[in-house]
Coordinates of C-alpha atoms in Angstrom, one line a residue:
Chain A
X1 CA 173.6 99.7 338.5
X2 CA 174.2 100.4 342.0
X3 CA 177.6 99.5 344.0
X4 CA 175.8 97.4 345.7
X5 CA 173.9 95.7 343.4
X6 CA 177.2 94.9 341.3
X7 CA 178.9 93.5 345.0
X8 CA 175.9 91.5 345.5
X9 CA 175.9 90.3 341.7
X10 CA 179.6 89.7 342.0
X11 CA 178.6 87.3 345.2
X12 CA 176.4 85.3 343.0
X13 CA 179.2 84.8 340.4
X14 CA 181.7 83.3 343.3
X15 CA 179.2 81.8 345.0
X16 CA 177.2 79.5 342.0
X17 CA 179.3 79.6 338.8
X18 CA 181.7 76.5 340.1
X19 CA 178.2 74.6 340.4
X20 CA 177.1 76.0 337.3
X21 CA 180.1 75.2 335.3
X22 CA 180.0 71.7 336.3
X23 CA 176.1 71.3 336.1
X24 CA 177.0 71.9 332.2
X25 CA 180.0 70.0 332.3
X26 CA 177.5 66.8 332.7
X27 CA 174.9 67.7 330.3
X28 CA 177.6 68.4 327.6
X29 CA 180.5 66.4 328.8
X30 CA 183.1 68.9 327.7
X31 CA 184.6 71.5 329.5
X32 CA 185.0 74.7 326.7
X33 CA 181.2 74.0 326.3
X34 CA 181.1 74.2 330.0
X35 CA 182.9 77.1 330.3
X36 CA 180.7 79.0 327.6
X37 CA 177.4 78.3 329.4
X38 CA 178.6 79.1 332.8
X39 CA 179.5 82.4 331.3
X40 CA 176.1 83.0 329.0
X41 CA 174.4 82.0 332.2
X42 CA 175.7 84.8 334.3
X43 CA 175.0 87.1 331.3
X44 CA 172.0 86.5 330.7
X45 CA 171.3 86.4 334.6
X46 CA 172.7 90.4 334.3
X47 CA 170.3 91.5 331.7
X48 CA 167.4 90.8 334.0
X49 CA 169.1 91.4 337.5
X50 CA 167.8 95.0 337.8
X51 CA 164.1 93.1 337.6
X52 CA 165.5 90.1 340.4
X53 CA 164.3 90.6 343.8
X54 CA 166.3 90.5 346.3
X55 CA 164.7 87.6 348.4
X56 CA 164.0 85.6 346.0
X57 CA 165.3 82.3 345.8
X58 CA 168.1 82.7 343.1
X59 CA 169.2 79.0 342.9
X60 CA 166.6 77.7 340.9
X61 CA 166.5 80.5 339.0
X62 CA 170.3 80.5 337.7
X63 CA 169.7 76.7 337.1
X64 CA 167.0 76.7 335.0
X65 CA 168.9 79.7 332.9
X66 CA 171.9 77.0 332.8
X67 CA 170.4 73.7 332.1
X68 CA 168.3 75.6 329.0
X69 CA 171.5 77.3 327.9
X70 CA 173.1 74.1 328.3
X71 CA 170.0 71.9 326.9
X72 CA 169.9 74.9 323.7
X73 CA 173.7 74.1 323.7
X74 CA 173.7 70.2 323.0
X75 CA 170.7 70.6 320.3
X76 CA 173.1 72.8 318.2
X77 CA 175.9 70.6 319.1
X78 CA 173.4 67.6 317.2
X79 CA 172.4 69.1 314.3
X80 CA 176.2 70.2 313.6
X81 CA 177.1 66.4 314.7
X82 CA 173.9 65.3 312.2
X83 CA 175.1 67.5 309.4
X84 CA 178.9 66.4 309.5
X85 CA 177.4 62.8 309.6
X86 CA 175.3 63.3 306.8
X87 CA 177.9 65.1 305.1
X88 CA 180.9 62.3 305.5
X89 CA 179.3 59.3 307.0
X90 CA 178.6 57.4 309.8
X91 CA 181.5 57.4 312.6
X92 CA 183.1 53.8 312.6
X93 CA 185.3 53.6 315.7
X94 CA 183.9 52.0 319.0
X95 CA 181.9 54.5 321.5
X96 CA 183.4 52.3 324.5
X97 CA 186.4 52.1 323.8
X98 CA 187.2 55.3 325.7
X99 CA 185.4 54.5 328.4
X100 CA 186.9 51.3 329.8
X101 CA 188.4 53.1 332.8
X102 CA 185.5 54.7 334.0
X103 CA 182.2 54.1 336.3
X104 CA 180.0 51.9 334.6
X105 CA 177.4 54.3 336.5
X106 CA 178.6 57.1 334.7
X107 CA 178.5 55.5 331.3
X108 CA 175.4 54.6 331.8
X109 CA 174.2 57.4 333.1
X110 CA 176.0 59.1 330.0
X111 CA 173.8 56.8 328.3
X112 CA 170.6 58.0 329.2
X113 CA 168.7 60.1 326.7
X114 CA 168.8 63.6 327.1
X115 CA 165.9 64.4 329.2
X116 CA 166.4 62.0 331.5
X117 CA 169.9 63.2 331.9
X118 CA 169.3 66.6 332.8
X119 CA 166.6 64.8 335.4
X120 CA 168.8 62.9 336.7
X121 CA 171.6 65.9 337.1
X122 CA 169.1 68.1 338.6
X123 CA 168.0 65.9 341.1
X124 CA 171.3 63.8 342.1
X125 CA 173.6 66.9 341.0
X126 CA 172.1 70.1 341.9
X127 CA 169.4 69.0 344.8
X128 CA 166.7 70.4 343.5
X129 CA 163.3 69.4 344.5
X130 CA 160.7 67.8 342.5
X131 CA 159.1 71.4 342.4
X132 CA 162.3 73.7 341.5
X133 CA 162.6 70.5 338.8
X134 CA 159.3 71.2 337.3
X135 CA 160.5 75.2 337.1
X136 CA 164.0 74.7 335.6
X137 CA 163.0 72.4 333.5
X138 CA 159.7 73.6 332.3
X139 CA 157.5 71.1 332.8
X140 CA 154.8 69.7 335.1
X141 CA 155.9 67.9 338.3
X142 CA 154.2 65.0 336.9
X143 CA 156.5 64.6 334.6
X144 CA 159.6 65.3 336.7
X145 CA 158.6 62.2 338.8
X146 CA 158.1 60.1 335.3
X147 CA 161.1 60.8 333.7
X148 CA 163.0 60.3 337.2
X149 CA 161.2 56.6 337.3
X150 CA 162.2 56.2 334.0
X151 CA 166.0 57.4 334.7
X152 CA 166.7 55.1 337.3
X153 CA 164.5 52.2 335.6
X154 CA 166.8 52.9 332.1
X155 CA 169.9 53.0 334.1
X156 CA 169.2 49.7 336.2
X157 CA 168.4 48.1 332.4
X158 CA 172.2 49.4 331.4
X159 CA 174.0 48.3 334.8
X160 CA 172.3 44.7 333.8
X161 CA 173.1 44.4 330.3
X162 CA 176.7 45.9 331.3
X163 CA 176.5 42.9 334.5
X164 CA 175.7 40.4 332.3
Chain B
X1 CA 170.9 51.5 342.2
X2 CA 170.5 54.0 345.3
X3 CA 170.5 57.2 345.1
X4 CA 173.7 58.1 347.4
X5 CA 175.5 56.0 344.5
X6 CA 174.3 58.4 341.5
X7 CA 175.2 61.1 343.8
X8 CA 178.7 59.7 344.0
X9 CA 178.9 59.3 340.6
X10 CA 177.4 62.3 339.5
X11 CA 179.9 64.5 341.5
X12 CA 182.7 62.1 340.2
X13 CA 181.9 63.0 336.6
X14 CA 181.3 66.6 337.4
X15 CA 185.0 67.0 339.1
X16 CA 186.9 65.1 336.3
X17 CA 187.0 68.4 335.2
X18 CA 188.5 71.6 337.7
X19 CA 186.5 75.0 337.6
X20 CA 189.1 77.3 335.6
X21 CA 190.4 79.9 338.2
X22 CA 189.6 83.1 335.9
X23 CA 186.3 81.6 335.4
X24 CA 184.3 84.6 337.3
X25 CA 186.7 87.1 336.7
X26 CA 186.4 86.6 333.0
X27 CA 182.5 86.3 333.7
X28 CA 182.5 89.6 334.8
X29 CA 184.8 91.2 332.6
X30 CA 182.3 90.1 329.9
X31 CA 180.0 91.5 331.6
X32 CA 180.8 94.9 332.3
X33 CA 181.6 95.1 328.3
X34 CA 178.9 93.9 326.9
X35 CA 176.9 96.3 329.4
X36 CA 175.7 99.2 327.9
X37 CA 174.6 102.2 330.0
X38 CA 170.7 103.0 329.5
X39 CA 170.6 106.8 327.6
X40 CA 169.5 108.0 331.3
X41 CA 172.7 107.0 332.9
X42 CA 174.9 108.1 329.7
X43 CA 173.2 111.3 330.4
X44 CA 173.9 111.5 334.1
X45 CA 177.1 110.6 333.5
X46 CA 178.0 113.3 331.1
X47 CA 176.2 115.2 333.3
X48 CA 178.7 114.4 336.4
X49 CA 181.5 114.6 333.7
X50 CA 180.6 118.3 333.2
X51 CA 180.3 119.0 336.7
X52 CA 183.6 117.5 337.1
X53 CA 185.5 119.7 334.4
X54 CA 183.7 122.8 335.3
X55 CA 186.0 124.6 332.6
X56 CA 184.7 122.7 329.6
X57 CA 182.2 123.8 327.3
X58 CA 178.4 124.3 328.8
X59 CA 175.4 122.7 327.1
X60 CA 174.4 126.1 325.8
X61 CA 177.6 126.7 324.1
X62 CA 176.4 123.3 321.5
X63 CA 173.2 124.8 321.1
X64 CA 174.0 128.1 320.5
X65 CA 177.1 126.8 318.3
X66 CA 174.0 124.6 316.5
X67 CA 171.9 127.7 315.7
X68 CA 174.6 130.2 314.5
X69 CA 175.8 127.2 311.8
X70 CA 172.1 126.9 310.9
X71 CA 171.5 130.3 310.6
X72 CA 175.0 131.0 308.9
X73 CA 173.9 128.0 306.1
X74 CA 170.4 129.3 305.9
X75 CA 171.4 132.9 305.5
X76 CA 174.4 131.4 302.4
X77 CA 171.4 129.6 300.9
X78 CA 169.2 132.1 301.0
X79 CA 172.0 134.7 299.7
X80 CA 172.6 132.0 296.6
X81 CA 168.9 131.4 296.1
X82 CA 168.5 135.1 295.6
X83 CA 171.4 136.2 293.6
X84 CA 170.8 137.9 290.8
X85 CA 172.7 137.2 287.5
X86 CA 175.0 140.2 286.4
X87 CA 172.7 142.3 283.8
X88 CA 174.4 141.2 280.2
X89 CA 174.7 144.9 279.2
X90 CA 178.6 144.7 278.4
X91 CA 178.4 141.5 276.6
X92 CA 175.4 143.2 274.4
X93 CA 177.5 145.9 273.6
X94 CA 180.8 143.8 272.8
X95 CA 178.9 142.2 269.9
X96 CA 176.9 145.0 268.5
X97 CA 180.5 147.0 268.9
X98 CA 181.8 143.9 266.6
X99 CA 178.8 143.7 264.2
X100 CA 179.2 147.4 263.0
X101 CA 183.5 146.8 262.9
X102 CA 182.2 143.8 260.7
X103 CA 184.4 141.7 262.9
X104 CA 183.1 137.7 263.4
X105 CA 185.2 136.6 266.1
X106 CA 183.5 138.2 269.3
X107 CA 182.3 135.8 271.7
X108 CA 178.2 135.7 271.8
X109 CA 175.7 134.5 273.4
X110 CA 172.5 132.4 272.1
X111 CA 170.2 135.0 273.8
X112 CA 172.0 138.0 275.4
X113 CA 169.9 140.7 276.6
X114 CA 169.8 144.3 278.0
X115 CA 166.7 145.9 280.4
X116 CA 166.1 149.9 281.6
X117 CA 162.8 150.2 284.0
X118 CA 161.2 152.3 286.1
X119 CA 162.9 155.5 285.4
X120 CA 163.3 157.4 282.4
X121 CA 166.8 158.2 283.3
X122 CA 168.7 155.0 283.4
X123 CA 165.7 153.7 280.9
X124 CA 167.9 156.2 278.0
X125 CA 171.6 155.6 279.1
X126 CA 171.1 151.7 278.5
X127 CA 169.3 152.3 275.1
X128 CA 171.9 153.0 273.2
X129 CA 173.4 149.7 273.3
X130 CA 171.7 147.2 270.9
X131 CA 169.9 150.2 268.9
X132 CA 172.3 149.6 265.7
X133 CA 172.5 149.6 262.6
X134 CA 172.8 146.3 261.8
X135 CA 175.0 145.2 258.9
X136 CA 173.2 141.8 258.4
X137 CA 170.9 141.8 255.3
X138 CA 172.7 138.9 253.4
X139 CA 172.2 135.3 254.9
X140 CA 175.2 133.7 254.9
X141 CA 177.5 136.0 252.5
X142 CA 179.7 136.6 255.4
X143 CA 180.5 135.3 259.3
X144 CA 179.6 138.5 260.9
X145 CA 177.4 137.3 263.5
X146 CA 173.6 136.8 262.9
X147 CA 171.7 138.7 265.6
X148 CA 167.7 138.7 265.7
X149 CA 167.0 142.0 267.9
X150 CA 163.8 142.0 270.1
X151 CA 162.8 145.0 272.3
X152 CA 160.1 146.0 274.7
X153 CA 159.3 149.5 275.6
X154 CA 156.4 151.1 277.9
X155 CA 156.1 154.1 277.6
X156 CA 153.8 156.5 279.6
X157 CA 151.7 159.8 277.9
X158 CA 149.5 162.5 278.4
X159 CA 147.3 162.3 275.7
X160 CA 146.7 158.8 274.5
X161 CA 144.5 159.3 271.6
X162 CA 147.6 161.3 270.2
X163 CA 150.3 159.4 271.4
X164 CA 148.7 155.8 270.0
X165 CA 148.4 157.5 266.4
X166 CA 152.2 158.8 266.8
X167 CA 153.2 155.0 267.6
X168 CA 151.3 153.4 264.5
X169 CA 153.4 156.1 262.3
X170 CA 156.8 155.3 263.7
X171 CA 156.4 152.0 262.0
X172 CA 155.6 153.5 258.8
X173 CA 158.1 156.1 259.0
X174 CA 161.1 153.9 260.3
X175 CA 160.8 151.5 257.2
X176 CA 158.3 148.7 258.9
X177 CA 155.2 147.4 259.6
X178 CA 152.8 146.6 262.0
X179 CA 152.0 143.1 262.6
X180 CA 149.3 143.6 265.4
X181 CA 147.7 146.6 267.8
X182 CA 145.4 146.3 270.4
X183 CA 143.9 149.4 272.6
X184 CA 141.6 149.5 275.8
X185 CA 139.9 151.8 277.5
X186 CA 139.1 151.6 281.4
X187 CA 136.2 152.5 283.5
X188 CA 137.3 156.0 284.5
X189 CA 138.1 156.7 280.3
X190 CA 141.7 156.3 280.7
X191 CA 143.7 154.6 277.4
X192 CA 146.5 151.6 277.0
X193 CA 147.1 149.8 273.6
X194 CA 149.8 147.3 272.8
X195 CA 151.5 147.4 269.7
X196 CA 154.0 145.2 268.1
X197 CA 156.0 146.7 265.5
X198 CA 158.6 144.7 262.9
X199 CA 161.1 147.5 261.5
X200 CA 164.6 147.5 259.9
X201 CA 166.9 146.3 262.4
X202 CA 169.1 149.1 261.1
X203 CA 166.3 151.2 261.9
X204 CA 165.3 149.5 265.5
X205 CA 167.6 152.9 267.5
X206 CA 165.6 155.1 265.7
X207 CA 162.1 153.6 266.3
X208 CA 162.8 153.2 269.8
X209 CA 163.9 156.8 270.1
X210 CA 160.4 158.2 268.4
X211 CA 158.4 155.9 270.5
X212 CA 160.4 157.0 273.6
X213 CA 159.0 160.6 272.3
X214 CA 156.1 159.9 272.8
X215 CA 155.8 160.2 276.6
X216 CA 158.2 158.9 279.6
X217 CA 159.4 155.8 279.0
X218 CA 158.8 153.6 282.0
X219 CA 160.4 150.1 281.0
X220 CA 163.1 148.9 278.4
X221 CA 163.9 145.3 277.6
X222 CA 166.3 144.7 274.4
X223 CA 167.7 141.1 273.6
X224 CA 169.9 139.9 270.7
X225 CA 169.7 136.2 269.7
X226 CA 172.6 135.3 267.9
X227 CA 171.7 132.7 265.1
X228 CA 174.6 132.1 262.8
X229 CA 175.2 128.9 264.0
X230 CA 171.7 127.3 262.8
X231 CA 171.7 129.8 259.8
X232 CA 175.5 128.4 259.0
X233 CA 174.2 125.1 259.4
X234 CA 171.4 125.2 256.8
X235 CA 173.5 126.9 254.2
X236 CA 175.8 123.9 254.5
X237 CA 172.7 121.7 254.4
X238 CA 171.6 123.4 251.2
X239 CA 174.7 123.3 249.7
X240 CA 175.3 119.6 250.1
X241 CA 171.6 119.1 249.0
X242 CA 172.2 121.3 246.0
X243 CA 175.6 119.3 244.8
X244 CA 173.2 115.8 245.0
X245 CA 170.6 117.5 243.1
X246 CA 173.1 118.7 240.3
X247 CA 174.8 114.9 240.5
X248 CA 171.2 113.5 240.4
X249 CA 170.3 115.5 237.6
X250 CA 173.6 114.0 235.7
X251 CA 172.5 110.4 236.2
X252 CA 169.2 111.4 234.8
X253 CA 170.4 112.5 231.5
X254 CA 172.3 109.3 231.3
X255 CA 169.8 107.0 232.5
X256 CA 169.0 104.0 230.2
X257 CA 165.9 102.1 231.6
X258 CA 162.2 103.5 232.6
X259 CA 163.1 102.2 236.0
X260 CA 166.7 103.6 236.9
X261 CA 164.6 107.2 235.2
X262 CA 161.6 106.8 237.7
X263 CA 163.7 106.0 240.6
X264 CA 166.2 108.9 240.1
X265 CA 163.3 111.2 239.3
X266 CA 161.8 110.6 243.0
X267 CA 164.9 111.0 244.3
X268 CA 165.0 114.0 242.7
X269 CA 162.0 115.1 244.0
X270 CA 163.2 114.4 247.6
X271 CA 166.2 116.9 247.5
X272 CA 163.9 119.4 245.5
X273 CA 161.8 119.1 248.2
X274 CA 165.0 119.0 251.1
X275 CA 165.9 122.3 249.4
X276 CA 162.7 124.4 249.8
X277 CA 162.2 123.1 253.5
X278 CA 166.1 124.5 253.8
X279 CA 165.4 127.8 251.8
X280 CA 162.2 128.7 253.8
X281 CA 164.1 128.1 257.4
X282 CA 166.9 130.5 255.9
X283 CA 164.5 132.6 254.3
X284 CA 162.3 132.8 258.2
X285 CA 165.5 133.4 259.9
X286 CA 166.4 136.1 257.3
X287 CA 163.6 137.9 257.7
X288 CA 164.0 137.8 261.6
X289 CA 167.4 139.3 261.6
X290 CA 166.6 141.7 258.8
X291 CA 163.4 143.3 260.5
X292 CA 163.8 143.7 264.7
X293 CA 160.3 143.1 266.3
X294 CA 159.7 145.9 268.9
X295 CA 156.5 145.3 271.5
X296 CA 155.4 148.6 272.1
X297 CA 153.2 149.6 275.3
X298 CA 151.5 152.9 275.5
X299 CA 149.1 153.9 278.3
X300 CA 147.9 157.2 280.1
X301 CA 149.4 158.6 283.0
X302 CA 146.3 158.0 284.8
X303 CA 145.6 154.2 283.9
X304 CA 148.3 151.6 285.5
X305 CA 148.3 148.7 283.1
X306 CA 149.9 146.3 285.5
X307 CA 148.2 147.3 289.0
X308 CA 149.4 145.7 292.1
X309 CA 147.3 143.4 293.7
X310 CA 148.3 144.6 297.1
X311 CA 148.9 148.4 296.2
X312 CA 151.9 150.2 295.5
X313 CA 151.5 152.3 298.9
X314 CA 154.0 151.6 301.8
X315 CA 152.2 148.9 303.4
X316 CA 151.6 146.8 299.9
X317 CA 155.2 147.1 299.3
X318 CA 155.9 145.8 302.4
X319 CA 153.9 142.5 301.9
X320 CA 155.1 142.3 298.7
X321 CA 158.8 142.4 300.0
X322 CA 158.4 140.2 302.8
X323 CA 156.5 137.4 300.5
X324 CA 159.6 137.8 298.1
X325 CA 161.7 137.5 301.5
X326 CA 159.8 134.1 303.2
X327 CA 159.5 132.8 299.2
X328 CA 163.6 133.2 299.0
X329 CA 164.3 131.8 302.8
X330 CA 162.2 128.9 301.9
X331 CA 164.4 128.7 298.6
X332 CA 167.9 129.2 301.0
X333 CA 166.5 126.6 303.2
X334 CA 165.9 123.9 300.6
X335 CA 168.8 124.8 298.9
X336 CA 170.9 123.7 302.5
X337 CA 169.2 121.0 303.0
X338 CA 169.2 119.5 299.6
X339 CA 173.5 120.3 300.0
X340 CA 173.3 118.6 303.5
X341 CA 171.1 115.7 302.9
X342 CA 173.9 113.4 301.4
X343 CA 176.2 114.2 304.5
X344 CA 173.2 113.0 306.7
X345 CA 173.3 109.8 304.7
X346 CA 177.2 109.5 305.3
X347 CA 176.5 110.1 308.5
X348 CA 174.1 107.9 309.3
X349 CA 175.5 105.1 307.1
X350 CA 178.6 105.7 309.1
X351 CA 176.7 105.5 312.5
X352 CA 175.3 102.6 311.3
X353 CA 178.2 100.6 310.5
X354 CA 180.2 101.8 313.8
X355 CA 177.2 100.4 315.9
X356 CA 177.3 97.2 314.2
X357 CA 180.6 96.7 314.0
X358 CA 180.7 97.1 318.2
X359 CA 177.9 94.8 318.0
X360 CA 180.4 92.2 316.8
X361 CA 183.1 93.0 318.7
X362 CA 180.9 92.5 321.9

C-alpha cells in the first residue's frame, strides 16, 4: 500500500467510524458489540481497498459492510440467547422494567423487529436514500419502501398501545 | 409520528453511548497487524533491505551455499552407497589359524570368505589362507569350530583338451569325487568346461594348488561357513530324543494293558522317527564339512567365458565405469534424501504450526 493510500484510508477511519460505531450501537444496543463491528468494518473495508475506486461514493459502501456485520452480529447473538434459553429456561424478569426512564419512541422503536429496525436506522440514522437502502441492505427498493411503511405503521401501533 | 421525531430519537439512542477516543487508532493498529505483505512486496522489501546493508550476504552467496551442501550430501551418499566392505581375509585366517591349534574360542563368522582375481599374482598370495587341513572329521566329539569350505577357481590354459583331463584327475588323486562336469566348445573351436569337485577338506590346499597348475589362474573365491552352532544344536536334540526313547522303552517293558502298550509304542515310533530326521541333518552337515566342494572353471586362452557386453577395450570400460558411476550417484542421492526426508517433515510440520499459531494470535 501506497503512503497515500494508507493517509487517505486513515481519513476514512476519522471521518466515518464515530457514525459507524453508533449505526451498530442501534442495531445491537450494546456498545462492546459496537465497538467490535466498527472495527471488523474497517477491516474488512482494508482487504478490498486496493480494488476501491477512488471516486466512488464510499458511504454506502462502509454501511452496508456495517449493517451486515452488525445484522451477522445480532443473529449469532440469538442463537447463543436461544441456546442459553433452551439450556436454563425462559428469562422471568420484566423487559420494561429498565426502560421506564426512556423515550417511549425509542422503546418502541427497540421494539420493532429486526428488519424494520435496520430500515428504520438507515433511513432516520444514516440518511441514506431509498436506493443506497436497497444496496446496503440487499434488497429491492420495493421492499425498502414496504418495510419503511411497515416501520412507521408498527411503531404508530406501539405509541398507541403504550398511549392507551 | 414524523420523521424529524425518529430522527431525534434515533440520534438520542445512538449518543447514549460516547465513541471511545482510541476507537480509530486501535482500528488501525489492527489493521496494520493483521496486514500481511503480498510475497511481491516481502520480496521488494528484502530487496530494499539488501540494498540498504550493502555489506550483508548477496543472493548468490544462498545459492551457491545451497549447491555446495547438496553437492557435499550427494558426494557423502554416494561415498557410503559405494563403500566397499573390508575383504574378510584376516578374519578367515584367525579361524583356520585356531582350527589347526585345535582351539574353540576364536570369534567366527556364519559365512566368512576370502577372493583373489584377475591376476595370478595376488590370486596365490591369498590362497593360502583357508587351504587347510582341516581337523574336523568327528561331528560333535569336540568344540573346535565346524567350518564347511567352498572355493571357486578359474583358471586359464593353453591346451584345453589336456588341461580338462588333468582337472577330472585332481579329484581322484586328492581323495574326492566329482559330482558334475560340463564342457563347451565355441564357434572358432576354442574349449571351457565347468567342473565341481567335492574333496577332503584336508585335501582342499592341495587340490587347489594342482588345479592352479594347470594354467594361470584368473579368479579365486574361498568361503568358510561355520556350522557348529546348528550341528551343536542337533546333537543336543538327539541326545534329549535318545534319553525319551531309552525312558520310553522302560515304560514299555512294564506296561500292563494292550492300550498303555499301543500308545507307548507310537510314541515310540515318533522319537525313532525324531532321531533319524536328527541323524541325517548331522550326518548332511558331516559330510559337508568333511568333504570341501571346489567349482572349478577351465577355459582356453583364446575363448572369454564371461565376455563383456560392451568390450573390454578403453571405450567399453569407460561406459561400463560411468554406468557403475550414474548407478552409485543415483544410490548417494536416494540414500540423502531418504536421511533428509524426515527433517523436511519437521520442517514443514514446524512451518505449519508457526503459521497457524500467528493465525490465532492475529
Amino acid at each position: 500500500m501506497q503512503p497515500d493510500d494508507q493517509g487517505r484510508f486513515e481519513r476514512w477511519v476519522t471521518e466515518h467510524q464515530p457514525v459507524v460505531f453508533r449505526a451498530a450501537y442501534l442495531i445491537l444496543r450494546d456498545r462492546s458489540g459496537a465497538e467490535d463491528v466498527a472495527q471488523e468494518t474497517f477491516i474488512r473495508a482494508f482487504r478490498s481497498f486496493e480494488r476501491t475506486d477512488p471516486g466512488e461514493a464510499v458511504r454506502p459502501w462502509l454501511y452496508r459492510i456495517a449493517v451486515n456485520t452488525a445484522l451477522n452480529e445480532l443473529r449469532r447473538r440469538k442463537r447463543e440467547a436461544n441456546a442459553y434459553l433452551r439450556a436454563v429456561g425462559p428469562d422471568t424478569t420484566d423487559p420494561t422494567a429498565a426502560s421506564e426512564t426512556r423515550s417511549i419512541v425509542a422503546d418502541a422503536i427497540d421494539k420493532l423487529p429486526d428488519n424494520l429496525r435496520v430500515a428504520v436506522i438507515c433511513r432516520y440514522f444514516l440518511d441514506l436514500s431509498e436506493q443506497e437502502m436497497a444496496s446496503v441492505i440487499g434488497v429491492r427498493p420495493g421492499t425498502v419502501k414496504s418495510r419503511l411503511h411497515l416501520a412507521r405503521k408498527a411503531l404508530a401501533g406501539n405509541l398507541e398501545a403504550v398511549n392507551s | 409520528m414524523n420523521e424529524a421525531d425518529l430522527r431525534t430519537t434515533l440520534a438520542l439512542m445512538a449518543h447514549e453511548v460516547d465513541v471511545p477516543d482510541d476507537l480509530g487508532a486501535v482500528t488501525m493498529t489492527l489493521i496494520r497487524s493483521a496486514h500481511r505483505p503480498s510475497p511481491r512486496d516481502r520480496r521488494l522489501a528484502r530487496r530494499d533491505a539488501r540494498k540498504l546493508s550493502p555489506r550483508g550476504p548477496r543472493r548468490w552467496t544462498y545459492v551457491a551455499a545451497t549447491g555446495v551442501a547438496a553437492v557435499s550430501l550427494l558426494t557423502a551418499g554416494t561415498l557410503i552407497a559405494v563403500r566397499r566392505p573390508v575383504p574378510p581375509h584376516a578374519h578367515s585366517a584367525k579361524i583356520v589359524a585356531g582350527a589347526e591349534r585345535g582351539g574353540g574360542t576364536q570369534n567366527t563368522n556364519d559365512a566368512l570368505s576370502s577372493s583373489a582375481s584377475s591376476g595370478s599374482a595376488s590370486g596365490s598370495n591369498s590362497i593360502s589362507g583357508p587351504a587347510v587341513s582341516s581337523p574336523v572329521s568327528v561331528v560333535g566329539l569336540n568344540d573346535l569350530p565346524q567350518i564347511v569350505h567352498t572355493a571357486d577357481i578359474k583358471v586359464q590354459v593353453k591346451d584345453f583338451e589336456r588341461a580338462w583331463g588333468h582337472a577330472n584327475d585332481v579329484a581322484q588323486n586328492d581323495g574326492g569325487y566329482v559330482t558334475s562336469s560340463s564342457t563347451s566348445e565355441s564357434s572358432d573351436h576354442t574349449g571351457s568346461g565347468t567342473l565341481t569337485v567335492r574333496v577332503p577338506s584336508g585335501n582342499l590346499e592341495q587340490a587347489l594348488h594342482d588345479l592352479r597348475a594347470l594354467g594361470t589362474m584368473t579368479a579365486l573365491t574361498t568361503s568358510g561357513n561355520d556350522v557348529s552352532a546348528p550341528i551343536a544344536d542337533l546333537n543336543a536334540r538327539k541326545k534329549d530324543a535318545e534319553a525319551e526313547e531309552a525312558s520310553l522303552q522302560n515304560l514299555l517293558n512294564n506296561a500292563s494293558s494292550v492300550s498303555d502298550v499301543l500308545d507307548i509304542k507310537s510314541r515310540l515310533n515318533d522319537t525313532r522317527n525324531d532321531i533319524e530326521s536328527i541323524e541325517g541333518q548331522l550326518h548332511g552337515y558331516q559330510n559337508q564339512v568333511d568333504y570341501a566342494t571346489i567349482h572349478a572353471t577351465v577355459f582356453d586362452e583364446a575363448a572369454t567365458p564371461h565376455k563383456p557386453l560392451l568390450g573390454s577395450g578403453t571405450l567399453g570400460r569407460g561406459i561400463h565405469t560411468g554406468g557403475h558411476l550414474a548407478l552409485a550417484v543415483i544410490a548417494g542421492a536416494s540414500v540423502v534424501l531418504g536421511g533428509l526426508l524426515p527433517v523436511a517433515l519437521l520442517v514443514l510440520l514446524g512451518w505449519f504450526v508457526v503459521r497457524k499459531v500467528r493465525h490465532r494470535t492475529r
